[in-house]
């Protein structure tokens, strides 16, 4: 067997989620099929890519080395596929390429819903790679707009704040903190926090650490990592950890969300674009929809 694109896609999903169940849901395959492909890849390469225990999945040194180039390889192939599709569109123009970080969160979902409602002729190619990869895609011209925290923006990327949103903490309904109307940040010292991997969302991890530091709290991190609300919900149900988060677009009824206070962390959502490219009319239309949706009142 030679390693194929599918093997890299499956490997990257597990490396970003650090959870085989979450990665399988993301790929729409069974966990058994996913494990089989990862084992095939490890046999082909002759190295172990993950250290697995009953509680966590971690990249080995070989896995970290592969992850550095695997994402770029997949993106390059996807870019080639997109170019072929664009050439076949007979002058219709390519879709607007937008990364909203996570469709499970309310902010991006509301913006795209408004765009579809008011401008149904604008076609959108939506991805959810997150801010670190999104910034690279903006610089390379593979992305038109990125939504998220702009704290890591390089000078060549323009950012406009479109919403300021108080941060919540989510948990299972039976969690002790669920009895409170609001949760002081200092109380996060007593629980494990479910956070994304540094590779997927270092800007969010640093933001959480910053408001914990203001409350003189050293956060305890749950040993795994997930991506997306569905995977987060499963972990919250199965463990005693909690998740600092923005508002979910469709929160499950068996989870509880409470505002964080003392201090009240405010998430500044920004729309990011590359300064080096001339904005497309569709990009300006999307930005107008974002401004109109929140008007900085969120």
GROMACS .gro file of C-alpha atoms in nm:
model
  298
    1UNK     CA    1   0.000   0.000   0.000
    2UNK     CA    2   0.118   0.354  -0.075
    3UNK     CA    3   0.000   0.640   0.144
    4UNK     CA    4  -0.287   0.822  -0.028
    5UNK     CA    5  -0.459   1.158   0.017
    6UNK     CA    6  -0.731   0.985   0.222
    7UNK     CA    7  -0.473   0.867   0.472
    8UNK     CA    8  -0.343   1.221   0.516
    9UNK     CA    9  -0.695   1.362   0.554
   10UNK     CA   10  -0.778   1.106   0.820
   11UNK     CA   11  -0.447   1.163   0.997
   12UNK     CA   12  -0.496   1.544   1.005
   13UNK     CA   13  -0.850   1.503   1.143
   14UNK     CA   14  -0.725   1.288   1.432
   15UNK     CA   15  -0.423   1.515   1.490
   16UNK     CA   16  -0.647   1.824   1.516
   17UNK     CA   17  -0.921   1.661   1.725
   18UNK     CA   18  -0.691   1.438   1.934
   19UNK     CA   19  -1.002   1.226   1.972
   20UNK     CA   20  -1.086   0.934   1.741
   21UNK     CA   21  -1.462   0.958   1.800
   22UNK     CA   22  -1.472   1.331   1.717
   23UNK     CA   23  -1.250   1.284   1.412
   24UNK     CA   24  -1.472   1.002   1.284
   25UNK     CA   25  -1.782   1.223   1.313
   26UNK     CA   26  -1.603   1.505   1.135
   27UNK     CA   27  -1.512   1.269   0.848
   28UNK     CA   28  -1.851   1.091   0.843
   29UNK     CA   29  -1.690   0.749   0.886
   30UNK     CA   30  -1.700   0.487   1.159
   31UNK     CA   31  -1.441   0.500   1.434
   32UNK     CA   32  -1.331   0.148   1.336
   33UNK     CA   33  -1.270   0.255   0.976
   34UNK     CA   34  -1.076   0.559   1.091
   35UNK     CA   35  -0.856   0.352   1.324
   36UNK     CA   36  -0.791   0.104   1.043
   37UNK     CA   37  -0.671   0.378   0.807
   38UNK     CA   38  -0.442   0.529   1.072
   39UNK     CA   39  -0.295   0.186   1.142
   40UNK     CA   40  -0.236   0.136   0.768
   41UNK     CA   41  -0.056   0.471   0.750
   42UNK     CA   42   0.161   0.390   1.051
   43UNK     CA   43   0.255   0.053   0.898
   44UNK     CA   44   0.337   0.216   0.564
   45UNK     CA   45   0.560   0.478   0.730
   46UNK     CA   46   0.706   0.240   0.986
   47UNK     CA   47   0.648   0.481   1.274
   48UNK     CA   48   0.393   0.545   1.545
   49UNK     CA   49   0.204   0.871   1.483
   50UNK     CA   50  -0.005   0.879   1.804
   51UNK     CA   51   0.036   0.778   2.167
   52UNK     CA   52  -0.304   0.643   2.272
   53UNK     CA   53  -0.435   0.585   2.624
   54UNK     CA   54  -0.787   0.528   2.750
   55UNK     CA   55  -0.815   0.900   2.832
   56UNK     CA   56  -0.617   1.082   2.567
   57UNK     CA   57  -0.458   1.082   2.224
   58UNK     CA   58  -0.130   1.264   2.170
   59UNK     CA   59   0.094   1.315   1.869
   60UNK     CA   60   0.434   1.147   1.874
   61UNK     CA   61   0.739   1.336   1.749
   62UNK     CA   62   0.692   1.162   1.412
   63UNK     CA   63   0.326   1.264   1.412
   64UNK     CA   64   0.413   1.627   1.479
   65UNK     CA   65   0.660   1.622   1.189
   66UNK     CA   66   0.399   1.476   0.954
   67UNK     CA   67   0.133   1.726   1.061
   68UNK     CA   68   0.353   2.021   0.964
   69UNK     CA   69   0.345   1.923   0.595
   70UNK     CA   70   0.028   1.711   0.569
   71UNK     CA   71  -0.207   2.011   0.604
   72UNK     CA   72  -0.020   2.201   0.333
   73UNK     CA   73  -0.031   1.898   0.102
   74UNK     CA   74  -0.406   1.857   0.145
   75UNK     CA   75  -0.461   2.228   0.090
   76UNK     CA   76  -0.251   2.220  -0.227
   77UNK     CA   77  -0.452   1.929  -0.367
   78UNK     CA   78  -0.778   2.099  -0.270
   79UNK     CA   79  -0.658   2.416  -0.439
   80UNK     CA   80  -0.590   2.219  -0.758
   81UNK     CA   81  -0.938   2.066  -0.741
   82UNK     CA   82  -1.093   2.409  -0.685
   83UNK     CA   83  -0.905   2.548  -0.984
   84UNK     CA   84  -1.041   2.270  -1.203
   85UNK     CA   85  -1.396   2.331  -1.082
   86UNK     CA   86  -1.358   2.704  -1.136
   87UNK     CA   87  -1.242   2.648  -1.494
   88UNK     CA   88  -1.553   2.439  -1.554
   89UNK     CA   89  -1.795   2.705  -1.430
   90UNK     CA   90  -1.819   2.872  -1.774
   91UNK     CA   91  -1.753   3.225  -1.657
   92UNK     CA   92  -1.984   3.212  -1.355
   93UNK     CA   93  -1.697   3.316  -1.125
   94UNK     CA   94  -1.569   3.124  -0.826
   95UNK     CA   95  -1.751   3.104  -0.493
   96UNK     CA   96  -1.665   3.335  -0.205
   97UNK     CA   97  -1.421   3.146   0.016
   98UNK     CA   98  -1.497   3.210   0.383
   99UNK     CA   99  -1.362   3.052   0.704
  100UNK     CA  100  -1.597   3.109   0.999
  101UNK     CA  101  -1.385   2.900   1.240
  102UNK     CA  102  -1.688   2.695   1.355
  103UNK     CA  103  -2.040   2.675   1.216
  104UNK     CA  104  -2.150   2.551   1.559
  105UNK     CA  105  -2.112   2.903   1.697
  106UNK     CA  106  -2.385   3.164   1.659
  107UNK     CA  107  -2.184   3.452   1.513
  108UNK     CA  108  -2.071   3.293   1.187
  109UNK     CA  109  -2.399   3.106   1.144
  110UNK     CA  110  -2.603   3.429   1.171
  111UNK     CA  111  -2.383   3.616   0.924
  112UNK     CA  112  -2.405   3.345   0.659
  113UNK     CA  113  -2.779   3.303   0.718
  114UNK     CA  114  -2.831   3.672   0.649
  115UNK     CA  115  -2.612   3.659   0.341
  116UNK     CA  116  -2.811   3.365   0.199
  117UNK     CA  117  -3.140   3.537   0.274
  118UNK     CA  118  -3.053   3.880   0.133
  119UNK     CA  119  -2.810   3.780  -0.143
  120UNK     CA  120  -2.906   3.430  -0.258
  121UNK     CA  121  -2.705   3.460  -0.580
  122UNK     CA  122  -2.373   3.482  -0.393
  123UNK     CA  123  -2.221   3.137  -0.371
  124UNK     CA  124  -2.011   3.063  -0.061
  125UNK     CA  125  -1.743   2.797  -0.017
  126UNK     CA  126  -1.736   2.761   0.362
  127UNK     CA  127  -1.445   2.608   0.552
  128UNK     CA  128  -1.371   2.568   0.923
  129UNK     CA  129  -0.993   2.543   0.950
  130UNK     CA  130  -0.958   2.803   1.227
  131UNK     CA  131  -0.758   3.122   1.263
  132UNK     CA  132  -0.395   2.998   1.236
  133UNK     CA  133  -0.455   2.814   0.908
  134UNK     CA  134  -0.702   3.080   0.795
  135UNK     CA  135  -0.441   3.355   0.825
  136UNK     CA  136  -0.201   3.153   0.611
  137UNK     CA  137  -0.477   3.095   0.355
  138UNK     CA  138  -0.555   3.469   0.345
  139UNK     CA  139  -0.192   3.555   0.278
  140UNK     CA  140  -0.168   3.288   0.006
  141UNK     CA  141  -0.487   3.402  -0.168
  142UNK     CA  142  -0.670   3.076  -0.092
  143UNK     CA  143  -0.927   3.251   0.127
  144UNK     CA  144  -1.132   3.570   0.087
  145UNK     CA  145  -1.241   3.627   0.447
  146UNK     CA  146  -1.170   3.486   0.793
  147UNK     CA  147  -1.387   3.525   1.104
  148UNK     CA  148  -1.237   3.501   1.451
  149UNK     CA  149  -1.008   3.660   1.709
  150UNK     CA  150  -0.757   3.885   1.533
  151UNK     CA  151  -0.490   3.892   1.806
  152UNK     CA  152  -0.245   3.703   1.582
  153UNK     CA  153  -0.305   3.914   1.269
  154UNK     CA  154   0.015   3.995   1.078
  155UNK     CA  155   0.051   4.345   0.924
  156UNK     CA  156  -0.056   4.220   0.582
  157UNK     CA  157  -0.402   4.120   0.712
  158UNK     CA  158  -0.676   4.377   0.774
  159UNK     CA  159  -0.918   4.316   1.065
  160UNK     CA  160  -1.248   4.483   1.151
  161UNK     CA  161  -1.431   4.408   1.476
  162UNK     CA  162  -1.794   4.326   1.398
  163UNK     CA  163  -1.918   4.192   1.731
  164UNK     CA  164  -1.824   4.210   2.099
  165UNK     CA  165  -1.971   3.911   2.281
  166UNK     CA  166  -1.955   3.813   2.651
  167UNK     CA  167  -1.794   3.473   2.702
  168UNK     CA  168  -1.998   3.185   2.844
  169UNK     CA  169  -1.902   2.864   3.018
  170UNK     CA  170  -2.081   2.546   2.907
  171UNK     CA  171  -2.125   2.226   3.106
  172UNK     CA  172  -2.347   1.924   3.160
  173UNK     CA  173  -2.679   2.007   3.327
  174UNK     CA  174  -2.579   1.814   3.640
  175UNK     CA  175  -2.251   1.999   3.691
  176UNK     CA  176  -2.227   2.190   4.024
  177UNK     CA  177  -2.158   2.521   3.844
  178UNK     CA  178  -2.487   2.483   3.656
  179UNK     CA  179  -2.670   2.585   3.974
  180UNK     CA  180  -2.528   2.936   3.948
  181UNK     CA  181  -2.682   3.219   3.744
  182UNK     CA  182  -2.330   3.342   3.657
  183UNK     CA  183  -1.990   3.184   3.714
  184UNK     CA  184  -1.700   3.392   3.856
  185UNK     CA  185  -1.383   3.320   3.660
  186UNK     CA  186  -1.209   3.234   3.989
  187UNK     CA  187  -1.431   2.924   4.014
  188UNK     CA  188  -1.269   2.782   3.700
  189UNK     CA  189  -0.971   2.700   3.921
  190UNK     CA  190  -1.161   2.397   4.051
  191UNK     CA  191  -1.247   2.236   3.714
  192UNK     CA  192  -1.075   2.116   3.399
  193UNK     CA  193  -1.126   2.334   3.092
  194UNK     CA  194  -1.201   2.182   2.754
  195UNK     CA  195  -0.988   2.376   2.504
  196UNK     CA  196  -0.892   2.328   2.138
  197UNK     CA  197  -0.537   2.232   2.052
  198UNK     CA  198  -0.282   2.511   2.028
  199UNK     CA  199  -0.231   2.426   1.662
  200UNK     CA  200  -0.601   2.468   1.582
  201UNK     CA  201  -0.679   2.780   1.789
  202UNK     CA  202  -0.385   2.924   1.980
  203UNK     CA  203  -0.553   3.268   1.978
  204UNK     CA  204  -0.849   3.129   2.177
  205UNK     CA  205  -0.628   2.936   2.420
  206UNK     CA  206  -0.428   3.252   2.490
  207UNK     CA  207  -0.749   3.455   2.536
  208UNK     CA  208  -0.879   3.208   2.795
  209UNK     CA  209  -0.548   3.213   2.978
  210UNK     CA  210  -0.551   3.594   2.982
  211UNK     CA  211  -0.888   3.635   3.153
  212UNK     CA  212  -0.806   3.352   3.394
  213UNK     CA  213  -0.485   3.535   3.479
  214UNK     CA  214  -0.687   3.848   3.558
  215UNK     CA  215  -0.876   3.645   3.818
  216UNK     CA  216  -0.548   3.496   3.946
  217UNK     CA  217  -0.646   3.154   3.818
  218UNK     CA  218  -0.409   2.903   3.661
  219UNK     CA  219  -0.640   2.704   3.433
  220UNK     CA  220  -0.630   2.325   3.442
  221UNK     CA  221  -0.661   2.186   3.091
  222UNK     CA  222  -0.854   1.868   3.010
  223UNK     CA  223  -0.591   1.634   2.860
  224UNK     CA  224  -0.765   1.592   2.525
  225UNK     CA  225  -0.880   1.841   2.263
  226UNK     CA  226  -1.180   1.864   2.031
  227UNK     CA  227  -1.308   2.073   1.743
  228UNK     CA  228  -1.668   2.181   1.699
  229UNK     CA  229  -1.972   2.191   1.923
  230UNK     CA  230  -2.084   1.831   1.863
  231UNK     CA  231  -1.751   1.692   1.984
  232UNK     CA  232  -1.745   1.938   2.275
  233UNK     CA  233  -2.094   1.835   2.382
  234UNK     CA  234  -1.996   1.469   2.400
  235UNK     CA  235  -1.696   1.540   2.620
  236UNK     CA  236  -1.898   1.766   2.852
  237UNK     CA  237  -2.155   1.490   2.898
  238UNK     CA  238  -1.895   1.223   2.970
  239UNK     CA  239  -1.656   1.417   3.195
  240UNK     CA  240  -1.665   1.681   3.465
  241UNK     CA  241  -1.491   1.942   3.254
  242UNK     CA  242  -1.641   2.270   3.131
  243UNK     CA  243  -1.585   2.474   2.815
  244UNK     CA  244  -1.531   2.852   2.787
  245UNK     CA  245  -1.716   2.943   2.471
  246UNK     CA  246  -1.906   3.190   2.261
  247UNK     CA  247  -2.281   3.139   2.212
  248UNK     CA  248  -2.365   2.818   2.026
  249UNK     CA  249  -2.592   2.831   1.722
  250UNK     CA  250  -2.797   2.529   1.829
  251UNK     CA  251  -2.711   2.431   2.188
  252UNK     CA  252  -2.826   2.083   2.304
  253UNK     CA  253  -3.099   2.083   2.567
  254UNK     CA  254  -2.895   1.873   2.810
  255UNK     CA  255  -2.615   2.130   2.838
  256UNK     CA  256  -2.616   2.451   3.042
  257UNK     CA  257  -2.444   2.778   2.955
  258UNK     CA  258  -2.372   3.052   3.209
  259UNK     CA  259  -2.204   3.393   3.168
  260UNK     CA  260  -1.854   3.431   3.308
  261UNK     CA  261  -1.807   3.726   3.544
  262UNK     CA  262  -1.547   3.888   3.768
  263UNK     CA  263  -1.410   3.978   3.518
  264UNK     CA  264  -1.655   3.952   3.230
  265UNK     CA  265  -1.444   3.837   2.931
  266UNK     CA  266  -1.547   3.998   2.602
  267UNK     CA  267  -1.473   3.817   2.277
  268UNK     CA  268  -1.408   4.054   1.987
  269UNK     CA  269  -1.513   3.886   1.664
  270UNK     CA  270  -1.326   4.026   1.364
  271UNK     CA  271  -1.365   3.987   0.990
  272UNK     CA  272  -1.015   3.952   0.841
  273UNK     CA  273  -0.906   4.007   0.480
  274UNK     CA  274  -0.571   4.031   0.303
  275UNK     CA  275  -0.447   4.385   0.240
  276UNK     CA  276  -0.261   4.278  -0.074
  277UNK     CA  277  -0.570   4.181  -0.272
  278UNK     CA  278  -0.843   4.401  -0.416
  279UNK     CA  279  -1.164   4.311  -0.230
  280UNK     CA  280  -1.422   4.134  -0.442
  281UNK     CA  281  -1.773   4.287  -0.445
  282UNK     CA  282  -1.899   3.969  -0.278
  283UNK     CA  283  -1.650   4.017   0.005
  284UNK     CA  284  -1.774   4.370   0.066
  285UNK     CA  285  -2.133   4.241   0.063
  286UNK     CA  286  -2.048   3.979   0.326
  287UNK     CA  287  -1.880   4.242   0.543
  288UNK     CA  288  -2.188   4.465   0.511
  289UNK     CA  289  -2.407   4.174   0.625
  290UNK     CA  290  -2.180   4.117   0.924
  291UNK     CA  291  -2.196   4.482   1.026
  292UNK     CA  292  -2.574   4.492   0.989
  293UNK     CA  293  -2.623   4.168   1.183
  294UNK     CA  294  -2.458   4.286   1.502
  295UNK     CA  295  -2.391   4.660   1.481
  296UNK     CA  296  -2.150   4.606   1.772
  297UNK     CA  297  -2.439   4.544   2.010
  298UNK     CA  298  -2.376   4.174   2.061
   0.00000   0.00000   0.00000
